[in-house]
Coordinates of C-alpha atoms and ligand atoms in Angstrom, one line a residue:
X1 CA -4.1 25.9 29.4
X2 CA -7.2 27.6 28.2
X3 CA -7.5 31.1 26.6
X4 CA -8.4 34.3 28.5
X5 CA -12.2 33.9 28.4
X6 CA -11.8 30.2 29.3
X7 CA -12.3 28.9 25.8
X8 CA -10.2 25.9 24.9
X9 CA -7.2 26.3 22.6
X10 CA -6.9 24.9 19.1
X11 CA -4.4 22.5 20.6
X12 CA -6.9 21.2 23.2
X13 CA -9.7 20.9 20.6
X14 CA -7.4 19.0 18.2
X15 CA -6.3 16.6 20.9
X16 CA -9.9 15.8 21.7
X17 CA -10.7 15.5 18.0
X18 CA -7.8 13.1 17.4
X19 CA -8.9 11.0 20.3
X20 CA -12.4 10.9 18.9
X21 CA -11.0 9.9 15.5
X22 CA -8.8 7.2 17.0
X23 CA -5.7 9.0 15.7
X24 CA -3.6 9.3 18.8
X25 CA -0.5 7.8 17.0
X26 CA 1.2 10.6 15.2
X27 CA 3.9 9.9 12.6
X28 CA 6.3 12.7 12.0
X29 CA 9.5 14.6 11.9
X30 CA 9.6 17.8 13.9
X31 CA 10.8 21.4 13.4
X32 CA 10.4 24.8 15.0
X33 CA 7.0 25.4 13.2
X34 CA 5.6 22.2 14.8
X35 CA 6.7 22.9 18.4
X36 CA 3.4 24.6 19.3
X37 CA 1.6 21.4 18.3
X38 CA 4.1 19.1 20.1
X39 CA 4.3 21.0 23.4
X40 CA 2.7 19.4 26.4
X41 CA 2.3 16.1 24.5
X42 CA -0.6 14.2 26.1
X43 CA 0.3 10.9 27.8
X44 CA -2.2 8.9 25.8
X45 CA -0.6 10.0 22.5
X46 CA 2.3 8.3 20.8
X47 CA 4.8 10.1 18.5
X48 CA 6.4 7.7 16.0
X49 CA 9.6 9.5 15.0
X50 CA 10.8 9.0 11.4
X51 CA 14.2 10.3 10.6
X52 CA 13.1 11.6 7.2
X53 CA 9.7 12.5 5.9
X54 CA 9.3 9.9 3.1
X55 CA 9.6 7.3 5.9
X56 CA 7.0 9.0 8.0
X57 CA 4.5 8.8 5.2
X58 CA 5.5 5.2 4.2
X59 CA 5.2 4.0 7.8
X60 CA 1.8 5.8 8.2
X61 CA 0.6 4.2 5.0
X62 CA 1.6 0.7 6.1
X63 CA 0.0 1.3 9.6
X64 CA -3.2 2.4 7.9
X65 CA -3.3 -0.5 5.5
X66 CA -3.1 -2.8 8.6
X67 CA -5.6 -0.9 10.8
X68 CA -8.1 0.5 8.3
X69 CA -8.2 3.9 10.0
X70 CA -6.6 7.0 8.5
X71 CA -3.4 8.0 10.1
X72 CA -2.1 11.4 11.2
X73 CA 1.2 12.7 10.0
X74 CA 2.9 15.9 11.1
X75 CA 5.7 17.3 8.9
X76 CA 8.0 20.3 8.9
X77 CA 6.7 23.1 6.7
X78 CA 7.5 23.0 2.9
X79 CA 10.9 21.4 3.2
X80 CA 9.4 18.4 5.1
X81 CA 6.5 18.1 2.9
X82 CA 8.8 18.2 -0.2
X83 CA 10.7 15.2 1.2
X84 CA 7.4 13.4 1.7
X85 CA 5.9 14.0 -1.7
X86 CA 7.0 10.8 -3.4
X87 CA 5.3 8.6 -0.8
X88 CA 2.2 10.9 -0.8
X89 CA 2.0 10.2 -4.5
X90 CA 2.2 6.5 -3.6
X91 CA -0.5 6.9 -0.9
X92 CA -2.8 8.5 -3.5
X93 CA -2.3 5.6 -5.9
X94 CA -2.6 3.1 -3.0
X95 CA -5.9 4.7 -2.0
X96 CA -4.6 4.9 1.6
X97 CA -6.5 7.4 3.7
X98 CA -4.2 9.8 5.8
X99 CA -4.3 13.3 7.1
X100 CA -0.9 14.9 6.3
X101 CA -0.3 18.1 8.3
X102 CA 2.7 20.5 8.1
X103 CA 3.6 23.3 10.3
X104 CA 3.6 26.7 8.7
X105 CA 5.4 29.9 9.8
X106 CA 3.4 32.1 12.2
X107 CA 0.6 34.1 10.5
X108 CA 2.2 37.3 11.9
X109 CA 5.2 36.7 9.7
X110 CA 3.6 35.3 6.5
X111 CA 3.6 38.5 4.6
X112 CA 7.4 38.9 5.1
X113 CA 8.4 35.7 3.3
X114 CA 9.9 34.7 6.6
X115 CA 12.4 31.9 7.1
X116 CA 10.5 28.5 6.7
X117 CA 7.3 30.2 5.4
X118 CA 5.6 28.1 2.7
X119 CA 4.3 30.1 -0.2
X120 CA 0.9 28.7 -1.4
X121 CA 1.2 26.0 1.1
X122 CA -2.0 24.2 0.1
X123 CA -0.9 24.1 -3.6
X124 CA 2.3 22.3 -2.9
X125 CA 1.0 18.7 -2.5
X126 CA -1.6 18.9 -5.2
X127 CA -2.7 17.0 -7.3
X128 CA -1.8 14.0 -5.2
X129 CA -4.1 14.9 -2.2
X130 CA -7.9 14.8 -2.4
X131 CA -8.2 17.9 -0.3
X132 CA -5.7 20.6 0.7
X133 CA -6.2 23.7 2.8
X134 CA -4.6 26.3 5.0
X135 CA -7.5 27.4 7.1
X136 CA -8.4 31.1 6.8
X137 CA -8.6 31.5 10.6
X138 CA -6.9 29.7 13.5
X139 CA -10.3 28.8 14.9
X140 CA -11.0 26.7 11.8
X141 CA -8.0 24.4 12.2
X142 CA -10.0 21.6 14.0
X143 CA -12.7 21.8 11.4
X144 CA -10.1 21.6 8.6
X145 CA -8.6 18.5 10.2
X146 CA -12.0 16.9 10.6
X147 CA -12.9 17.7 6.9
X148 CA -9.5 16.3 5.9
X149 CA -10.2 13.1 7.8
X150 CA -13.7 12.6 6.4
X151 CA -12.6 13.2 2.8
X152 CA -9.6 10.9 3.2
X153 CA -11.9 8.1 4.4
X154 CA -14.5 8.6 1.6
X155 CA -14.2 6.2 -1.4
X156 CA -11.8 6.3 -3.2
X157 CA -9.8 6.8 -0.1
X158 CA -6.6 8.8 -0.1
X159 CA -4.3 11.4 1.5
X160 CA -5.4 14.9 2.4
X161 CA -3.4 17.9 3.6
X162 CA -3.7 20.7 6.2
X163 CA -1.1 23.5 6.6
X164 CA -1.2 24.9 10.1
X165 CA 0.5 28.2 11.0
X166 CA 2.4 27.8 14.3
X167 CA 0.7 30.6 16.1
X168 CA -2.7 29.0 15.6
X169 CA -2.3 26.4 18.3
X170 CA -2.8 28.8 21.3
X171 CA -5.8 30.6 19.8
X172 CA -9.3 29.9 21.0
X173 CA -11.5 27.3 19.3
X174 CA -14.7 25.4 19.9
X175 CA -15.1 21.6 20.4
X176 CA -16.6 19.9 17.4
X177 CA -18.7 16.8 17.0
X178 CA -17.5 13.9 14.7
X179 CA -20.4 12.8 12.6
X180 CA -21.3 9.2 12.3
X181 CA -20.7 8.3 8.7
X182 CA -22.7 5.3 7.4
X183 CA -20.6 2.9 5.5
X184 CA -21.1 2.5 1.8
X185 CA -24.0 0.2 0.7
X186 CA -24.3 -2.4 -2.0
X187 CA -24.6 -1.3 -5.7
X188 CA -28.0 -0.9 -7.2
X189 CA -30.1 -4.1 -6.5
X190 CA -31.6 -4.5 -10.0
X191 CA -28.3 -4.0 -11.7
X192 CA -26.8 -6.7 -9.5
X193 CA -29.6 -9.0 -10.3
X194 CA -29.0 -8.4 -14.0
X195 CA -25.3 -9.1 -13.6
X196 CA -26.1 -12.4 -11.8
X197 CA -28.4 -13.4 -14.7
X198 CA -25.6 -12.7 -17.2
X199 CA -23.1 -14.7 -15.1
X200 CA -25.6 -17.6 -14.7
X201 CA -26.1 -17.9 -18.5
X202 CA -22.4 -17.5 -19.5
X203 CA -20.4 -20.7 -20.1
X204 CA -17.2 -18.9 -20.6
X205 CA -16.5 -16.4 -17.9
X206 CA -13.2 -15.0 -16.4
X207 CA -12.9 -12.9 -13.3
X208 CA -10.3 -10.2 -13.0
X209 CA -9.7 -9.3 -9.4
X210 CA -8.2 -5.9 -8.5
X211 CA -6.5 -4.4 -5.5
X212 CA -9.7 -2.8 -4.1
X213 CA -10.6 -6.3 -2.8
X214 CA -7.6 -6.0 -0.4
X215 CA -7.8 -2.2 0.3
X216 CA -11.5 -2.4 1.0
X217 CA -13.3 -5.7 1.2
X218 CA -15.0 -8.5 -0.8
X219 CA -12.1 -11.0 -0.9
X220 CA -14.1 -13.9 0.6
X221 CA -17.2 -13.1 -1.5
X222 CA -15.2 -13.2 -4.7
X223 CA -13.8 -16.7 -3.7
X224 CA -17.4 -17.9 -3.2
X225 CA -18.5 -16.4 -6.6
X226 CA -15.6 -18.0 -8.4
X227 CA -16.4 -21.3 -6.9
X228 CA -20.1 -21.1 -7.9
X229 CA -19.2 -20.1 -11.4
X230 CA -16.2 -22.5 -11.6
X231 CA -14.5 -19.6 -13.4
X232 CA -10.8 -18.7 -13.5
X233 CA -9.6 -15.7 -11.5
X234 CA -6.8 -13.5 -12.8
X235 CA -5.1 -10.8 -10.6
X236 CA -5.2 -7.4 -12.4
X237 CA -1.9 -6.0 -13.6
X238 CA 0.4 -4.6 -10.9
X239 CA -2.0 -5.4 -8.1
X240 CA -0.6 -4.0 -4.8
X241 CA -2.6 -6.5 -2.7
X242 CA -3.4 -10.2 -2.5
X243 CA -6.7 -10.3 -4.5
X244 CA -7.4 -14.1 -4.4
X245 CA -5.9 -17.1 -2.6
X246 CA -3.0 -17.9 -4.9
X247 CA -2.9 -21.6 -4.2
X248 CA -6.6 -21.9 -5.0
X249 CA -7.2 -24.3 -8.0
X250 CA -9.1 -21.5 -9.7
X251 CA -6.3 -18.9 -9.5
X252 CA -5.2 -18.5 -13.0
X253 CA -2.2 -16.1 -12.4
X254 CA -1.2 -12.5 -12.7
X255 CA -2.0 -10.4 -15.7
X256 CA 1.0 -8.7 -17.2
X257 CA 1.5 -4.9 -17.2
X258 CA 2.3 -5.3 -20.9
X259 CA -1.0 -4.7 -22.7
X260 CA -0.7 -7.3 -25.4
X261 CA 0.4 -10.0 -22.9
X262 CA -2.6 -9.3 -20.7
X263 CA -5.0 -9.2 -23.6
X264 CA -3.7 -12.6 -24.8
X265 CA -4.7 -14.3 -21.5
X266 CA -8.3 -12.9 -21.8
X267 CA -8.7 -13.5 -25.5
X268 CA -11.0 -16.5 -25.3
X269 CA -13.6 -15.4 -22.8
X270 CA -17.2 -14.3 -23.6
X271 CA -17.7 -12.5 -20.3
X272 CA -15.0 -10.7 -18.2
X273 CA -16.1 -9.6 -14.8
X274 CA -13.7 -7.1 -13.2
X275 CA -14.1 -6.8 -9.5
X276 CA -12.2 -4.2 -7.5
X277 CA -10.8 -2.0 -10.3
X278 CA -8.4 -0.4 -11.2
X279 CA -8.0 -2.6 -14.2
X280 CA -6.1 -2.4 -16.4
X281 CA -3.0 -0.6 -15.2
X282 CA -0.1 -0.9 -17.8
X283 CA 3.6 -0.1 -17.6
X284 CA 4.4 0.2 -21.3
X285 CA 2.3 1.4 -24.3
X286 CA 0.8 -1.3 -26.6
X287 CA -2.4 -2.8 -28.0
X288 CA -5.0 -4.1 -25.6
X289 CA -8.2 -5.4 -27.0
X290 CA -10.6 -8.2 -26.2
X291 CA -12.4 -10.5 -28.6
X292 CA -15.3 -8.7 -30.4
X293 CA -18.5 -9.2 -28.5
X294 CA -16.9 -9.9 -25.2
X295 CA -19.1 -8.6 -22.4
X296 CA -17.2 -6.6 -19.8
X297 CA -18.8 -6.0 -16.4
X298 CA -16.9 -3.8 -13.8
X299 CA -17.5 -3.4 -10.1
X300 CA -15.6 -0.8 -8.1
X301 CA -16.0 1.1 -4.8
X302 CA -15.8 4.4 -6.7
X303 CA -17.0 5.8 -10.0
X304 CA -13.6 7.4 -10.4
X305 CA -11.8 4.1 -11.0
X306 CA -14.6 2.8 -13.2
X307 CA -14.4 5.9 -15.4
X308 CA -10.6 5.6 -15.8
X309 CA -10.4 2.0 -16.6
X310 CA -13.4 1.9 -18.9
X311 CA -12.2 4.8 -21.0
X312 CA -8.5 3.7 -21.0
X313 CA -8.7 0.0 -21.8
X314 CA -12.1 -1.7 -22.1
X315 CA -15.6 -0.9 -23.3
X316 CA -17.7 -2.1 -20.4
X317 CA -21.2 -3.3 -20.8
X318 CA -22.0 -2.5 -17.2
X319 CA -20.1 -0.3 -14.7
X320 CA -21.3 -0.3 -11.2
X321 CA -20.0 1.2 -7.9
X322 CA -20.7 0.2 -4.4
X323 CA -19.4 -1.7 -1.4
X324 CA -17.7 -4.8 -3.0
X325 CA -18.4 -7.3 -0.2
X326 CA -22.1 -6.4 0.0
X327 CA -22.5 -6.2 -3.8
X328 CA -20.8 -9.5 -4.6
X329 CA -22.7 -11.2 -1.7
X330 CA -25.9 -10.0 -3.4
X331 CA -24.8 -11.5 -6.7
X332 CA -24.0 -14.7 -4.8
X333 CA -27.5 -14.7 -3.3
X334 CA -29.1 -14.3 -6.8
X335 CA -27.0 -17.1 -8.2
X336 CA -27.9 -19.4 -5.3
X337 CA -31.6 -19.0 -6.4
X338 CA -31.1 -20.0 -10.0
X339 CA -29.4 -22.7 -12.1
X340 CA -25.9 -21.7 -13.1
X341 CA -24.4 -22.8 -16.4
X342 CA -21.1 -24.6 -15.9
X343 CA -18.0 -22.9 -17.4
X344 CA -17.1 -24.9 -20.5
X345 CA -13.3 -24.5 -20.3
X346 CA -11.0 -25.9 -17.6
X347 CA -9.2 -23.3 -15.5
X348 CA -5.7 -22.8 -17.0
X349 CA -3.2 -24.7 -14.8
X350 CA -0.6 -22.6 -13.0
X351 CA 2.7 -24.3 -13.1
X352 CA 5.1 -23.6 -10.3
X353 CA 8.4 -25.4 -11.2
X354 CA 10.5 -26.0 -8.1
X355 CA 13.9 -24.2 -8.2
X356 CA 17.0 -26.2 -7.6
X357 CA 19.7 -25.0 -5.2
X358 CA 22.2 -24.1 -7.9
X359 CA 25.8 -22.8 -7.7
X360 CA 24.9 -19.2 -6.9
X361 CA 21.8 -18.2 -4.8
X362 CA 18.9 -17.1 -6.8
X363 CA 16.1 -14.9 -5.4
X364 CA 13.6 -17.6 -6.7
X365 CA 15.3 -20.2 -4.6
X366 CA 15.4 -17.9 -1.5
X367 CA 11.7 -17.1 -1.7
X368 CA 10.8 -20.7 -2.3
X369 CA 12.7 -21.7 0.8
X370 CA 11.1 -18.9 2.8
X371 CA 7.6 -20.0 1.7
X372 CA 8.4 -23.5 2.9
X373 CA 9.3 -22.2 6.3
X374 CA 6.5 -19.8 7.1
X375 CA 2.7 -20.2 7.6
X376 CA 0.0 -18.3 5.6
X377 CA -0.4 -16.0 8.6
X378 CA 2.7 -13.9 7.9
X379 CA 2.4 -10.7 6.0
X380 CA 4.7 -10.1 3.0
X381 CA 5.6 -6.5 2.1
X382 CA 7.5 -6.4 -1.2
X383 CA 9.6 -3.9 -3.1
X384 CA 12.0 -5.9 -5.3
X385 CA 10.8 -5.2 -8.8
X386 CA 13.0 -7.6 -10.8
X387 CA 12.1 -10.4 -8.4
X388 CA 8.4 -9.9 -8.4
X389 CA 7.7 -12.6 -11.0
X390 CA 9.8 -15.0 -8.9
X391 CA 7.9 -14.1 -5.8
X392 CA 4.6 -14.6 -7.5
X393 CA 5.7 -18.0 -8.7
X394 CA 7.3 -19.3 -5.5
X395 CA 5.6 -17.4 -2.7
X396 CA 1.9 -17.9 -3.2
X397 CA 0.0 -15.7 -0.8
X398 CA -3.4 -17.0 0.3
X399 CA -4.7 -14.4 2.7
X400 CA -6.5 -11.1 2.3
X401 CA -4.0 -8.4 3.5
X402 CA -1.2 -11.1 3.4
X403 CA 0.7 -9.2 0.7
X404 CA 1.3 -5.5 0.2
X405 CA 3.4 -3.4 -2.2
X406 CA 2.8 0.0 -3.8
X407 CA 0.5 0.9 -6.6
X408 CA 2.6 3.8 -7.8
X409 CA 5.9 2.4 -9.0
X410 CA 7.7 4.8 -6.7
X411 CA 10.5 3.2 -4.7
X412 CA 11.2 4.1 -1.1
X413 CA 7.8 2.8 0.1
X414 CA 8.2 -0.8 1.0
X415 CA 10.7 -0.6 3.9
X416 CA 8.9 2.1 5.9
X417 CA 5.5 0.6 5.0
X418 CA 6.6 -2.7 6.5
X419 CA 7.6 -0.9 9.7
X420 CA 4.1 0.6 9.9
X421 CA 2.5 -2.8 9.3
X422 CA 4.7 -4.4 11.9
X423 CA 3.9 -1.6 14.4
X424 CA 0.2 -2.3 13.9
X425 CA 0.9 -6.1 14.4
X426 CA 2.7 -5.3 17.6
X427 CA -0.2 -3.1 18.8
X428 CA -2.7 -5.9 18.0
X429 CA -0.6 -8.3 20.1
X430 CA 0.1 -10.6 17.1
X431 CA 2.5 -13.5 17.4
X432 CA 6.0 -12.5 16.7
X433 CA 6.8 -15.7 14.7
X434 CA 3.6 -16.9 13.1
X435 CA 2.2 -13.5 12.3
X436 CA 5.5 -11.8 11.6
X437 CA 5.9 -9.1 8.9
X438 CA 8.5 -10.0 6.3
X439 CA 9.7 -7.3 4.0
X440 CA 11.4 -8.4 0.8
X441 CA 13.3 -5.4 -0.5
X442 CA 15.8 -4.9 -3.3
X443 CA 19.2 -3.5 -2.5
X444 CA 18.4 -0.4 -4.6
X445 CA 15.0 0.1 -3.0
X446 CA 16.5 -0.1 0.5
X447 CA 18.4 3.1 0.1
X448 CA 15.5 5.4 -0.7
X449 CA 14.1 5.3 2.9
X450 CA 16.9 3.5 4.7
X451 CA 16.3 5.4 8.0
X452 CA 13.1 3.4 8.6
X453 CA 15.4 0.7 9.9
X454 CA 16.1 3.0 12.9
X455 CA 12.4 3.3 13.8
X456 CA 11.9 -0.5 13.4
X457 CA 14.8 -1.1 15.8
X458 CA 13.8 1.6 18.2
X459 CA 10.2 0.3 18.4
X460 CA 11.4 -3.3 18.2
X461 CA 8.6 -4.3 15.9
X462 CA 8.1 -8.0 14.7
X463 CA 9.8 -7.4 11.4
X464 CA 12.3 -9.4 9.3
X465 CA 13.8 -7.4 6.4
X466 CA 15.2 -9.6 3.6
X467 CA 17.4 -7.6 1.2
X468 CA 17.8 -9.2 -2.2
X469 CA 21.2 -7.8 -3.1
X470 CA 21.8 -8.2 -6.9
X471 CA 24.4 -5.4 -7.0
X472 CA 22.1 -2.7 -8.4
X473 CA 18.9 -1.9 -10.2
X474 CA 18.0 -5.3 -11.6
X475 CA 14.7 -4.0 -13.0
X476 CA 16.5 -1.3 -15.0
X477 CA 18.8 -4.0 -16.4
X478 CA 15.9 -6.2 -17.2
X479 CA 13.8 -3.4 -18.7
X480 CA 16.7 -2.2 -20.8
X481 CA 17.2 -5.7 -22.2
X482 CA 13.5 -6.2 -22.9
X483 CA 13.1 -2.9 -24.7
X484 CA 16.5 -2.9 -26.5
X485 CA 18.3 -0.1 -24.6
X486 CA 22.1 -0.5 -24.6
X487 CA 25.0 0.8 -22.5
X488 CA 22.8 2.4 -19.9
X489 CA 24.8 4.0 -17.1
X490 CA 23.8 4.2 -13.4
X491 CA 22.2 0.8 -13.0
X492 CA 24.8 -1.3 -11.3
X493 CA 26.6 -0.6 -8.0
X494 CA 28.4 -2.4 -5.2
X495 CA 30.0 -1.5 -1.9
X496 CA 26.9 -1.3 0.3
X497 CA 26.8 -3.6 3.3
X498 CA 23.2 -3.9 4.6
X499 CA 24.0 -5.8 7.8
X500 CA 26.5 -3.0 8.8
X501 CA 24.0 -0.4 7.7
X502 CA 21.3 -2.0 9.9
X503 CA 23.7 -2.3 12.8
X504 CA 24.4 1.4 12.4
X505 CA 20.7 2.1 12.8
X506 CA 20.5 0.1 16.0
X507 CA 19.3 -3.2 14.4
X508 CA 21.8 -5.6 15.8
X509 CA 20.5 -8.9 14.5
X510 CA 21.8 -9.2 11.0
X511 CA 22.8 -12.1 8.7
X512 CA 24.7 -11.9 5.4
X513 CA 24.4 -15.0 3.3
X514 CA 25.5 -16.2 -0.1
X515 CA 24.7 -19.9 0.0
X516 CA 21.7 -22.1 0.5
X517 CA 22.8 -23.7 3.8
X518 CA 23.5 -20.4 5.6
X519 CA 20.3 -19.0 4.2
X520 CA 18.3 -21.8 5.8
X521 CA 20.0 -21.2 9.2
X522 CA 19.5 -17.4 8.9
X523 CA 15.8 -17.9 8.2
X524 CA 15.4 -20.3 11.2
X525 CA 17.0 -17.8 13.6
X526 CA 15.5 -14.5 12.2
X527 CA 11.9 -15.7 11.8
X528 CA 11.8 -17.0 15.4
X529 CA 13.4 -13.9 16.9
X530 CA 11.7 -11.7 19.5
X531 CA 13.3 -8.7 17.7
X532 CA 13.4 -6.9 14.4
X533 CA 16.3 -8.1 12.2
X534 CA 17.7 -8.2 8.7
X535 CA 19.0 -10.8 6.3
X536 CA 21.0 -9.7 3.3
X537 CA 21.1 -12.3 0.6
X538 CA 23.7 -12.0 -2.1
X539 CA 21.9 -13.2 -5.2
X540 CA 23.0 -13.8 -8.8
X541 CA 22.8 -10.3 -10.6
X542 CA 22.2 -12.1 -13.9
X543 CA 18.8 -13.4 -12.8
X544 CA 15.5 -11.7 -12.3
X545 CA 13.2 -10.5 -15.1
X546 CA 10.8 -7.7 -14.4
X547 CA 8.2 -9.2 -16.9
Ligands
LIG601 C1 11.6 6.9 -6.7 C2 12.0 6.0 -7.8 N1 13.2 6.3 -8.4 C3 13.6 5.5 -9.5 C4 12.8 4.5 -9.9 C5 13.2 3.7 -11.2 N2 13.4 2.2 -10.8 C6 12.5 1.3 -11.0 S1 12.9 -0.2 -10.6 C7 14.4 0.4 -10.1 C8 15.5 -0.6 -9.5 C9 15.1 -1.1 -8.2 O1 16.2 -1.9 -7.7 P1 16.1 -2.9 -6.5 O2 15.3 -2.3 -5.4 O3 17.5 -3.3 -6.2 O4 15.3 -4.1 -7.1 P2 15.6 -5.0 -8.4 O5 15.1 -4.2 -9.5 O6 17.1 -5.2 -8.4 O7 14.9 -6.2 -8.1 C10 14.6 1.7 -10.3 C11 15.7 2.5 -9.9 C12 11.5 4.3 -9.3 N3 10.7 3.4 -9.7 N4 11.2 5.1 -8.2

């Protein structure tokens, strides 16, 4: 359909635009205000139905983290957007680019406070979107979507929002051109040469690697840099990506989100190079300071992250923004052309004590067994807060993009994100066994976006969900113990059967295990399966420390 004077409609122009932007997969949950967008759905488009909006955002986030391109989400007016906000906050912290759209009541009804009309629609998702607009005219809707896309994809990447009145879709509009955006370049050449000189002279350097190395690039270049310098590499606190091969002899471990613990590990170095901020992100207040005279050099893709971490925690000598892979490659080139002082101290040895079977199953034993049964090519998506230290100890991840969790601390992300990552794996024709997506999720976290199980089963993605059931909120129990809170209500519960819940969502392959032998059999079957499935592991509720 075209308009009276043969001009294309907003709908036709947006279809073309989404094709040009490679965004023909739309994640969403529909309502009446979206029907004018959804009508006459093009055959080359795919609608990924989420049964609640938080899951739509989580899936889109996971999909984007796997594909690299911003995803398109369509939600139902203010109510749908409201349900989605927790995971939009997470997408903002994750630096995941996405264009979130929501239907709005028809313009002709907006003055009447009509049913479903969103008041100040563009204000609702702020401040956790980089750009938010309800276009002034119907004809501007395609331009608003293009702006939202370009801003979402600019560093630091993140979510953007467009509110679209339902009667806009049949209005006339003009086709628009997608500009070719040149990718970010390396940081300033002379500043990089100066950094290389400082690194070459230092005999006592540590590298702190941050999540940007996973979200953007630079992983391999940092490995090469660390090997040249023979310097230890620490993962920045609460990294939501794999930032360095964790079995590498120069991997020195994960910095704590407790400031004094993180500072202790970095106390003895003369030069600390932070690559891929944000660093340092803490969970509790406390003292963080480095030895007097320590030089701190920070590299990030965006000045925003540099500004925040340098004011909050450290006094950097040099802060520099630019593409990480290109910038670190230039540092490596400079180092190759000069003599490099050897680091005086040995890299601290990471001890990974093997876990014995034990009377009751521990999460540590379960992840250790899992690690022994899967290759490095699987992707681990994690949301099991009290078991993260056990996962870090017993499931070393060695691959860029081999690990994902959320940067925000908001639960209800991991399960739908894993579905999105697995959908991208299926699209890319990845091997269902060796390149499988494995979600390790706490019993508490499962319930925040549980309906993502239905989408996983419906799309039959190569996903195994492992539920670590410790009868409640282990992290809250552990945190209370750590900080001396007593008699806290609302942190333990029983009565949820995840295998039955999964079956009720159409996921019929399920295993509930409470001993090591059954666990091994369940892993063998689930990890080789052609289908999505779930393993519920009943673990000891008295084990698992958040820090
Ligand atoms: C949306 C949201 N609500 C509440 C919390 C607080 N919280 C942090 S950890 C946690 C417990 C998570 O339990 P579970 O997923 O079972 O993992 P476990 O801690 O037992 O390993 C809770 C409720 C949160 N982080 N996010």
